[in-house]
Amino acid sequence: MPEATPKLPARTKGEVKVWLTAAGLTIGLIMISGLLLLIAMNGLSVFWPDRVAVFTIREGDKETRIAGSLVKTQQRRKPDGSFATEHQIFTGNKDAYNLAFRFINAEDILSQSDAKGIYVAERMEYGDAVFTPVELQLADGTKVAGSAANFASEFSRLIQDGNDRRAEILKIEKHQIGDINARMKRLEIRSRTEDVKAEIAEEQALYQTLADKAQKLRTAQTADKLVYQLASGEERTQNVGDILHFYLPNDIGIFGRTGVFLHAIREFLLAEPREANTEGGIFPAIFGTFVMTLLMAVMVTPFGIIAAIYLREYARQGLMVQIVRICVNNLAGVPSIVFGVFGLGFFVYGVGGFIDGGVQYPMAPSWWFAAGFGAIACIGIAVYLSTHNRTAIPTQQKRQRLLHKVEGLLWITSVFLVIVTVARCPYFHGFFSDSLPSPTFGTGGILWASLTLALMTLPVVIVATEEALVAVPRGVREAALACGASKWQTIQRIVLPSALPGVMTGVILAMARGAGEVAPLMITGVVKLAPSLPLDLSWPFIHAERKFMHLGFHIFDLGFQSPDSEGAKPMVFATTLLLILLVVALNLAAIQIRARLRKKYQASAF
């Protein structure tokens, strides 16, 4: 009797939907990977030194030559509907051509050659210069021909001297004269109430000495000249002191290109921006983004944890708590610009103006004292009730519930009275009233921007912390209570440590969202160019009132506000890549902390 063919198992119900979800995930991952790859390729290619070619092109009835590197080739629609191929070429020499890029029709390019001996030099102004050197004219009258064997070494030595002088000028003008300006500002305030003419004269003399020294260095920067020739044959003269560095793109090998590549990345990360942020580095933006994100995390974490603990562990689960949870969840969906407007009105103009100039509408002293005594009385009674309103006698349960309600009302009243007492104190005239009408904290700054973002990301931390608290096993809580621990001791030593990995997840999500936000920052403290950092070596070291630069706003500024959109495009990709790497680095650090916490408390769990 033949064996029966085993029947194939029936298709598992819902299998198609599983494949569809997997396909959706795959598509999402491909889109994310493609976006990251596009940003990485365009961001890193900015720093790689391309070869420079000499193009002979036709312009009308004549031929001309330009030197530059090919950026891209694209199709352009002609007026008759046909397509033509055109090349985008980076020509540099913005001072000579007015633009650093040119679009040239492929049919107009008559010839192309890679010539040796072409220099590319980064300058303080007008971007890169692409040229063939003619000669160096030194301050002592000596001339070094561009064809001389020692030209490159002499050119490099002069550039290094210029960089050293520039660093000395920066030190004098930014730090030493900056400190004098800060002291002069304080003396100006003191001069309103006392005679400080002698001290002002001493500071002015010191200022003049440093200014003369800086001017002498600036004059030395223009002493040495470089005469160079463009591909078109035009000769131009450039101060060597305005050149930052140079390289020969057609004469260096792979190791030389790698050195130029690493040098460009280092300058991009550590230097300050120039030329309306289209040249130079972005160190102030990196520093501002990092400090703001850390401040935001430090502010949002305790408030989020405290709110979640109260909602989950202490608040009676009823209609009011449900409404509060709905409000918290809805806050996560409010547009970020709304938080920015709130931050501008409440933090900047409200709290900042209060810190600067004190109370705008003070309360009458008699009413203020009454509010103060009322607040003290409410707090005292509430504390007494919270410590003595404890009984397990069944006949007194109704009375205890009533006293609980009274205690809650007293706490709410005391908070209200404390706010009124502080906000309308007739004896507080601000910490910086002498500096008015120039605001100190009453204008945008990194503190208000961080607080605004902390408020915006607070729902994320609250929701994540609540979920983490719920995930702690009930048996763990009951075991701690059975051992004699109070409820707070159970939360503090058992529940909260066990929930910390989940709390860190919320903090990570909050940091990721806060670091990439731009809209609230545009009206609460971020600027296009910040001359000083929020942290430096000047007393009091932490300057929370200062404005700052941010990578997200830097991208917006380059992409939509730059006068040279083509020149700014590479910087947009490079800055975007750096912002993503910074967010990833912050998240990896938080994930590492979370993993250690999870390992630690899993080992101590029972």
XYZ file of C-alpha atoms in Angstrom:
606
model
C 0.000 0.000 0.000
C 1.644 3.263 -1.074
C 2.469 5.733 1.634
C 0.242 8.730 1.765
C 1.914 11.967 0.700
C 2.278 14.157 3.749
C 0.122 17.205 3.527
C 1.868 20.523 3.509
C 1.060 22.635 6.519
C -1.492 25.276 5.865
C -0.198 28.791 5.431
C -0.060 30.518 8.737
C -2.827 33.003 9.098
C -1.547 36.582 8.760
C 1.710 35.554 7.062
C 1.150 37.948 4.164
C 0.751 40.829 6.570
C 4.049 39.876 8.184
C 5.746 40.098 4.793
C 4.101 43.442 4.147
C 5.382 44.839 7.437
C 8.850 43.515 6.638
C 8.660 45.152 3.225
C 7.628 48.430 4.822
C 10.568 48.232 7.215
C 12.939 47.435 4.354
C 11.728 50.403 2.317
C 12.159 52.678 5.324
C 15.688 51.434 5.961
C 16.607 51.863 2.286
C 15.296 55.447 2.305
C 17.196 56.293 5.491
C 20.387 54.622 4.245
C 20.105 56.421 0.906
C 19.644 59.780 2.586
C 22.603 59.206 4.903
C 24.752 57.982 2.019
C 23.855 61.039 -0.067
C 24.704 63.390 2.782
C 27.941 61.540 3.589
C 29.144 61.515 -0.025
C 28.378 65.166 -0.645
C 29.587 66.191 2.810
C 32.955 64.416 2.659
C 33.636 65.271 -0.991
C 33.812 68.932 0.045
C 37.173 68.328 1.677
C 38.786 66.169 -0.991
C 41.124 68.176 -3.278
C 40.036 67.730 -6.896
C 42.357 68.060 -9.842
C 42.338 71.392 -11.621
C 42.033 71.500 -15.381
C 42.571 74.335 -17.811
C 39.573 74.726 -20.126
C 39.700 76.560 -23.413
C 36.191 77.806 -24.040
C 34.414 79.778 -26.676
C 32.692 82.969 -25.574
C 31.017 84.587 -28.531
C 33.602 85.188 -31.203
C 36.665 84.768 -29.036
C 38.405 82.043 -27.094
C 39.412 82.294 -23.460
C 40.894 80.034 -20.835
C 39.782 79.315 -17.291
C 41.204 76.978 -14.663
C 38.987 75.028 -12.334
C 37.707 71.673 -11.158
C 34.653 69.941 -12.573
C 31.838 69.793 -9.989
C 29.004 68.154 -11.915
C 27.498 67.628 -15.345
C 23.812 68.134 -15.981
C 21.241 68.531 -18.730
C 19.716 71.935 -19.447
C 16.594 72.549 -21.503
C 17.084 74.996 -24.362
C 14.424 77.514 -25.455
C 13.543 75.285 -28.462
C 12.780 72.350 -26.127
C 15.922 70.324 -26.814
C 18.481 69.472 -24.154
C 22.082 70.580 -23.862
C 24.858 69.276 -21.628
C 26.497 71.774 -19.347
C 29.282 71.508 -16.780
C 29.514 73.254 -13.444
C 33.132 74.257 -12.843
C 34.612 75.618 -9.652
C 36.866 78.441 -10.804
C 37.554 80.177 -7.470
C 38.965 83.711 -7.769
C 35.679 85.271 -6.738
C 37.334 88.691 -6.676
C 38.176 88.344 -10.380
C 35.073 86.546 -11.719
C 32.487 87.747 -9.117
C 31.348 84.120 -8.723
C 33.266 81.017 -7.674
C 31.302 78.688 -10.008
C 30.563 78.846 -13.713
C 28.141 76.823 -15.855
C 29.603 76.161 -19.304
C 27.941 74.381 -22.215
C 29.794 71.239 -23.213
C 29.791 72.347 -26.838
C 31.611 75.573 -25.901
C 34.565 73.720 -24.366
C 37.184 73.501 -27.104
C 39.910 71.717 -25.142
C 40.807 70.595 -21.647
C 44.216 69.853 -20.121
C 45.697 69.108 -16.711
C 48.604 71.493 -16.295
C 51.276 71.116 -13.636
C 52.263 73.942 -11.298
C 48.764 75.273 -10.648
C 48.264 76.492 -7.089
C 45.050 76.520 -5.022
C 45.217 78.867 -2.038
C 42.619 79.433 0.677
C 42.260 83.128 1.481
C 40.655 85.134 4.254
C 38.393 86.840 1.702
C 36.916 85.904 -1.680
C 37.346 82.176 -1.151
C 39.980 80.066 -2.889
C 42.327 81.395 -5.531
C 43.382 79.193 -8.483
C 46.495 80.551 -10.132
C 49.988 80.149 -11.468
C 52.519 82.092 -9.349
C 54.626 84.800 -10.995
C 56.752 86.034 -8.102
C 56.903 86.869 -4.418
C 57.662 90.469 -3.459
C 59.041 90.485 0.073
C 58.940 93.447 2.434
C 62.718 93.975 2.180
C 62.535 94.315 -1.609
C 63.639 90.769 -2.388
C 61.814 88.987 -5.173
C 61.411 85.232 -5.592
C 60.313 84.073 -9.040
C 57.482 81.561 -9.298
C 59.760 79.238 -11.273
C 62.504 79.313 -8.606
C 63.315 76.084 -6.793
C 62.796 77.642 -3.365
C 59.529 79.344 -4.254
C 57.230 76.810 -2.552
C 59.276 76.709 0.664
C 59.523 80.508 0.828
C 55.807 80.853 0.082
C 55.016 78.349 2.834
C 57.260 80.193 5.316
C 55.572 83.520 4.620
C 52.124 81.974 5.005
C 53.116 80.452 8.346
C 54.413 83.849 9.511
C 51.118 85.391 8.451
C 49.126 82.746 10.335
C 51.178 83.398 13.481
C 50.564 87.147 13.209
C 46.853 86.525 12.642
C 46.684 84.400 15.774
C 48.455 87.168 17.716
C 46.012 89.781 16.357
C 43.086 87.567 17.351
C 44.492 87.134 20.834
C 44.914 90.900 21.250
C 41.620 92.019 19.775
C 39.323 89.271 20.979
C 40.710 88.458 24.397
C 42.843 91.321 25.709
C 40.861 94.202 24.202
C 37.674 92.261 24.883
C 38.528 92.135 28.577
C 39.230 95.871 28.529
C 35.837 96.527 26.936
C 34.154 94.462 29.647
C 35.958 96.418 32.366
C 35.115 99.720 30.629
C 31.463 98.740 30.612
C 31.532 98.084 34.349
C 33.358 101.381 34.947
C 30.753 103.209 32.904
C 28.054 101.834 35.195
C 30.041 102.782 38.277
C 30.640 106.285 36.916
C 26.961 107.056 37.485
C 27.466 106.953 41.238
C 31.201 107.515 41.822
C 34.278 109.130 40.330
C 36.214 106.559 38.269
C 37.879 108.904 35.764
C 41.371 107.752 36.747
C 40.523 104.098 36.219
C 38.852 104.858 32.875
C 41.924 106.796 31.724
C 44.156 103.881 32.719
C 42.007 101.419 30.764
C 41.923 103.731 27.743
C 45.709 103.987 27.766
C 46.023 100.214 27.906
C 43.470 99.920 25.109
C 45.421 102.323 22.924
C 48.663 100.412 23.518
C 47.080 97.137 22.460
C 45.312 98.751 19.504
C 48.629 100.172 18.254
C 50.246 96.760 18.611
C 47.426 95.117 16.665
C 47.629 97.784 13.957
C 51.370 97.221 13.608
C 50.752 93.509 13.099
C 48.045 94.238 10.539
C 50.454 96.452 8.630
C 53.000 93.629 8.625
C 50.337 91.343 7.161
C 50.254 93.476 4.014
C 54.028 93.831 3.589
C 54.659 90.678 1.510
C 52.945 90.398 -1.867
C 52.220 87.534 -4.209
C 51.921 88.270 -7.917
C 50.032 85.527 -9.692
C 48.537 84.863 -13.068
C 45.088 83.526 -13.884
C 44.517 81.023 -16.667
C 43.203 83.868 -18.798
C 46.588 85.566 -18.549
C 45.499 88.355 -16.195
C 48.011 89.168 -13.450
C 46.809 90.044 -9.960
C 48.457 90.874 -6.637
C 47.541 89.336 -3.303
C 48.763 90.024 0.254
C 50.491 86.861 1.452
C 49.228 87.614 4.962
C 45.666 87.004 3.749
C 46.447 83.457 2.569
C 45.798 80.611 5.001
C 47.391 77.688 3.173
C 47.967 76.325 -0.320
C 48.487 73.119 -2.255
C 49.245 72.012 -5.805
C 46.298 69.800 -6.816
C 47.908 68.401 -9.974
C 51.317 67.726 -8.421
C 50.467 65.778 -5.271
C 49.799 62.068 -4.925
C 47.308 60.147 -2.867
C 49.154 60.820 0.387
C 49.360 64.521 -0.372
C 45.648 64.608 -1.127
C 44.921 62.739 2.088
C 46.930 65.331 4.001
C 44.977 68.172 2.361
C 41.742 66.277 3.105
C 42.578 65.895 6.814
C 43.744 69.509 7.038
C 40.437 70.705 5.545
C 38.418 68.594 8.017
C 40.439 69.929 10.948
C 39.899 73.525 9.845
C 36.206 72.859 9.310
C 35.815 71.521 12.852
C 38.056 73.958 14.729
C 38.080 77.267 12.840
C 35.593 80.111 13.008
C 33.301 80.907 10.080
C 34.148 83.525 7.467
C 32.568 85.068 4.390
C 28.956 85.027 5.665
C 29.503 81.480 6.988
C 30.281 80.086 3.515
C 33.991 79.700 4.287
C 36.050 78.664 7.294
C 34.900 76.360 10.065
C 31.899 75.910 12.265
C 33.404 75.407 15.710
C 31.115 77.988 17.429
C 28.068 76.201 15.977
C 29.318 72.792 17.171
C 30.060 74.145 20.634
C 26.738 75.992 20.887
C 24.743 72.929 19.808
C 26.584 70.680 22.247
C 26.185 73.023 25.237
C 22.538 73.757 24.461
C 21.685 70.058 24.155
C 23.403 69.230 27.443
C 21.670 72.117 29.235
C 18.340 70.994 27.840
C 18.931 67.406 28.998
C 19.973 68.559 32.479
C 16.810 70.665 32.791
C 14.255 68.310 31.309
C 15.356 65.109 33.053
C 14.540 65.948 36.703
C 11.257 67.682 35.863
C 10.151 64.825 33.633
C 11.003 62.160 36.225
C 9.320 64.031 39.078
C 6.151 64.595 37.053
C 6.029 60.953 35.966
C 6.579 59.646 39.499
C 3.738 61.783 40.831
C 1.374 60.810 38.012
C 2.121 57.095 38.292
C 2.893 56.537 41.961
C 1.027 59.164 43.998
C -1.817 60.723 42.029
C -5.189 59.070 42.384
C -6.026 57.492 39.029
C -9.166 59.295 38.001
C -10.604 61.724 35.526
C -8.245 64.551 36.424
C -5.128 62.405 35.937
C -6.482 61.153 32.625
C -6.990 64.743 31.478
C -3.470 65.618 32.540
C -2.069 62.649 30.584
C -4.029 63.655 27.501
C -2.682 67.187 27.803
C 0.886 65.908 28.161
C 0.513 63.687 25.107
C -0.993 66.545 23.102
C 1.880 68.811 24.076
C 4.204 66.477 22.179
C 2.319 67.313 18.997
C 2.321 71.090 19.348
C 4.395 72.779 16.589
C 7.806 73.735 17.827
C 7.411 77.371 16.746
C 4.576 77.682 19.282
C 7.009 76.714 22.026
C 9.405 79.298 20.602
C 6.800 82.047 20.853
C 5.987 80.969 24.403
C 9.691 80.940 25.296
C 10.118 84.434 23.862
C 7.184 85.808 25.836
C 7.613 83.963 29.128
C 11.326 83.270 29.496
C 12.922 86.131 27.550
C 10.574 89.051 28.182
C 8.985 87.789 31.419
C 11.655 86.051 33.477
C 14.578 87.792 31.754
C 13.049 91.227 32.198
C 12.337 90.395 35.863
C 15.970 89.382 36.436
C 17.248 92.521 34.707
C 15.004 95.243 36.072
C 12.954 93.703 38.845
C 9.210 93.964 39.258
C 7.350 96.051 36.707
C 4.105 96.289 38.706
C 5.009 95.911 42.404
C 2.439 95.099 45.051
C 1.715 97.470 47.892
C 3.978 96.615 50.857
C 1.068 95.823 53.194
C -0.464 93.380 50.691
C 2.946 91.919 49.918
C 3.608 91.174 53.604
C 0.134 89.701 53.900
C 0.777 87.410 50.931
C 4.136 86.399 52.386
C 2.694 85.553 55.810
C -0.160 83.747 54.116
C 2.274 81.622 52.118
C 4.291 80.769 55.250
C 1.144 79.893 57.157
C -0.191 77.673 54.376
C 3.124 75.856 54.044
C 3.359 75.341 57.825
C -0.170 73.962 58.122
C 0.267 71.754 55.053
C 3.502 70.319 56.443
C 1.824 69.692 59.815
C -1.087 67.892 58.158
C 1.200 65.826 55.949
C 3.157 64.592 58.974
C 0.293 64.117 61.479
C -2.642 63.172 59.264
C -1.812 59.479 59.424
C -4.202 57.039 61.070
C -5.347 53.498 60.445
C -8.487 53.737 62.616
C -11.448 52.926 60.343
C -13.779 55.374 62.084
C -11.432 58.239 61.229
C -10.953 57.441 57.537
C -13.584 59.967 56.453
C -11.951 62.687 58.499
C -8.558 61.766 57.071
C -9.801 62.053 53.488
C -11.195 65.502 54.272
C -7.881 66.596 55.757
C -6.085 65.274 52.670
C -8.193 67.553 50.507
C -7.495 70.469 52.820
C -3.792 69.687 52.643
C -3.880 69.677 48.846
C -5.677 73.019 48.754
C -3.125 74.462 51.172
C -0.227 73.329 48.967
C -1.837 74.852 45.860
C -2.574 78.093 47.729
C 0.947 78.294 49.118
C 2.474 77.821 45.648
C 0.240 80.569 44.269
C 1.130 82.931 47.116
C 4.860 82.213 46.765
C 4.687 83.048 43.048
C 2.782 86.262 43.787
C 5.224 87.190 46.555
C 8.246 86.723 44.306
C 6.794 88.148 41.084
C 5.415 91.317 42.678
C 7.960 92.005 45.398
C 8.204 95.806 45.851
C 11.757 95.547 47.228
C 13.399 93.740 44.281
C 14.788 96.011 41.553
C 16.624 93.466 39.437
C 20.186 92.185 39.335
C 21.189 94.215 36.274
C 19.190 97.408 36.605
C 22.393 99.446 36.301
C 22.934 98.107 32.787
C 19.491 99.108 31.539
C 18.257 99.985 28.981
C 20.705 97.443 27.518
C 19.205 94.080 28.525
C 21.344 91.324 29.995
C 18.927 88.415 30.432
C 15.983 90.238 28.882
C 17.066 89.186 25.410
C 17.595 85.872 23.710
C 20.321 83.620 25.053
C 21.388 80.011 25.383
C 19.685 79.655 28.786
C 16.259 80.640 27.444
C 16.718 78.530 24.306
C 17.597 75.491 26.439
C 14.607 76.053 28.725
C 12.284 76.389 25.732
C 13.531 73.130 24.251
C 13.338 71.464 27.672
C 9.682 72.471 27.856
C 9.106 71.169 24.345
C 10.684 67.760 25.040
C 9.205 67.378 28.534
C 6.276 65.195 27.336
C 8.726 62.719 25.791
C 10.524 62.202 29.105
C 7.284 62.031 31.117
C 5.702 59.397 28.878
C 8.872 57.284 28.693
C 9.386 57.468 32.464
C 5.789 56.497 33.175
C 6.108 53.474 30.904
C 9.345 52.497 32.621
C 7.743 52.781 36.063
C 4.819 50.604 34.971
C 7.243 47.975 33.690
C 8.782 47.430 37.166
C 7.348 44.119 38.457
C 4.692 44.419 41.121
C 6.395 41.686 43.138
C 9.483 43.852 43.552
C 7.442 46.668 45.050
C 5.538 44.324 47.375
C 8.746 42.670 48.528
C 10.234 46.038 49.441
C 7.084 47.087 51.307
C 6.983 43.727 53.080
C 10.521 44.321 54.313
C 9.350 47.479 56.054
C 10.310 50.119 53.500
C 8.060 53.124 53.124
C 6.535 53.996 49.766
C 9.097 56.709 49.072
C 11.952 54.400 50.073
C 10.554 51.768 47.713
C 10.396 54.282 44.857
C 13.792 55.793 45.606
C 15.775 52.597 46.100
C 13.891 49.915 44.176
C 11.485 51.252 41.566
C 13.402 54.223 40.201
C 16.751 52.408 39.762
C 14.975 49.580 37.976
C 13.235 52.086 35.702
C 16.368 54.117 34.909
C 17.104 52.374 31.572
C 13.628 53.321 30.376
C 14.101 56.850 31.689
C 17.340 57.117 29.738
C 15.470 56.047 26.616
C 13.176 59.046 27.064
C 16.141 61.342 27.623
C 17.812 60.004 24.454
C 14.701 60.684 22.399
C 14.419 64.168 23.926
C 18.056 64.967 23.121
C 17.671 63.724 19.558
C 14.635 65.926 18.995
C 16.036 68.965 20.792
C 19.401 68.923 19.019
C 17.780 69.091 15.601
C 15.162 71.760 16.325
C 15.612 75.175 14.755
C 12.315 77.061 14.780
C 12.126 77.788 18.558
C 15.778 78.818 18.606
C 15.369 81.466 15.916
C 13.481 83.688 18.356
C 15.022 82.666 21.664
C 18.751 83.108 21.247
C 20.417 81.666 18.155
C 22.249 84.048 15.814
C 24.012 83.888 12.483
C 27.413 84.728 13.952
C 28.256 84.773 17.667
C 31.517 86.545 18.532
C 31.824 84.842 21.952
C 31.125 81.371 23.259
C 28.728 80.643 26.153
C 31.656 79.125 28.075
C 35.101 80.734 28.210
C 37.858 81.693 30.620
C 36.392 85.115 31.464
C 34.624 85.469 34.809
C 32.065 84.003 35.605
C 33.095 81.439 32.949
C 29.484 80.407 32.228
C 27.652 83.136 30.277
C 24.105 81.859 30.106
C 22.847 85.176 28.739
C 24.952 85.052 25.578
C 23.552 84.285 22.176
C 24.975 81.283 20.405
C 25.332 79.520 17.066
C 23.542 76.269 16.255
C 24.234 73.701 13.556
C 20.586 73.465 12.502
C 20.263 77.219 12.106
C 23.631 77.257 10.356
C 22.228 74.863 7.747
C 19.143 77.044 7.312
C 21.268 80.169 7.005
C 23.597 78.621 4.428
C 20.830 77.063 2.404
C 18.364 79.946 2.291
C 20.097 83.139 3.388
C 23.511 82.888 1.738
C 24.244 85.339 -1.104
C 26.180 82.596 -2.937
C 23.920 79.540 -2.921
C 26.238 77.457 -5.114
C 29.222 78.256 -2.932
C 27.257 77.431 0.220
C 25.879 74.101 -1.019
C 28.951 72.006 -0.072
C 28.930 73.552 3.398
C 25.243 72.629 3.784
C 26.004 68.949 3.205
C 29.098 69.019 5.409
C 27.244 70.750 8.259
C 24.290 68.379 7.933
C 26.631 65.408 8.125
C 28.267 66.866 11.226
C 24.898 67.540 12.906
C 23.865 63.934 12.323
C 27.177 62.677 13.707
C 26.826 64.924 16.767
C 23.307 63.628 17.492
C 24.504 60.057 16.989
C 27.454 60.646 19.342
C 25.209 62.105 22.060
C 22.766 59.224 21.677
C 25.540 56.629 21.776
C 26.829 58.159 24.997
C 23.351 58.017 26.516
C 22.832 54.457 25.260
C 26.128 53.446 26.852
C 25.013 54.939 30.168
C 21.677 53.157 29.860
C 23.382 49.817 29.181
C 25.580 50.202 32.248
C 22.601 51.109 34.422
C 20.639 48.139 33.109
C 23.553 45.789 33.777
C 24.095 47.203 37.258
C 20.499 46.987 38.436
C 19.809 43.673 36.775
C 22.671 42.236 38.789
C 21.271 43.680 42.030
C 17.654 42.716 41.354
C 16.054 40.033 43.410
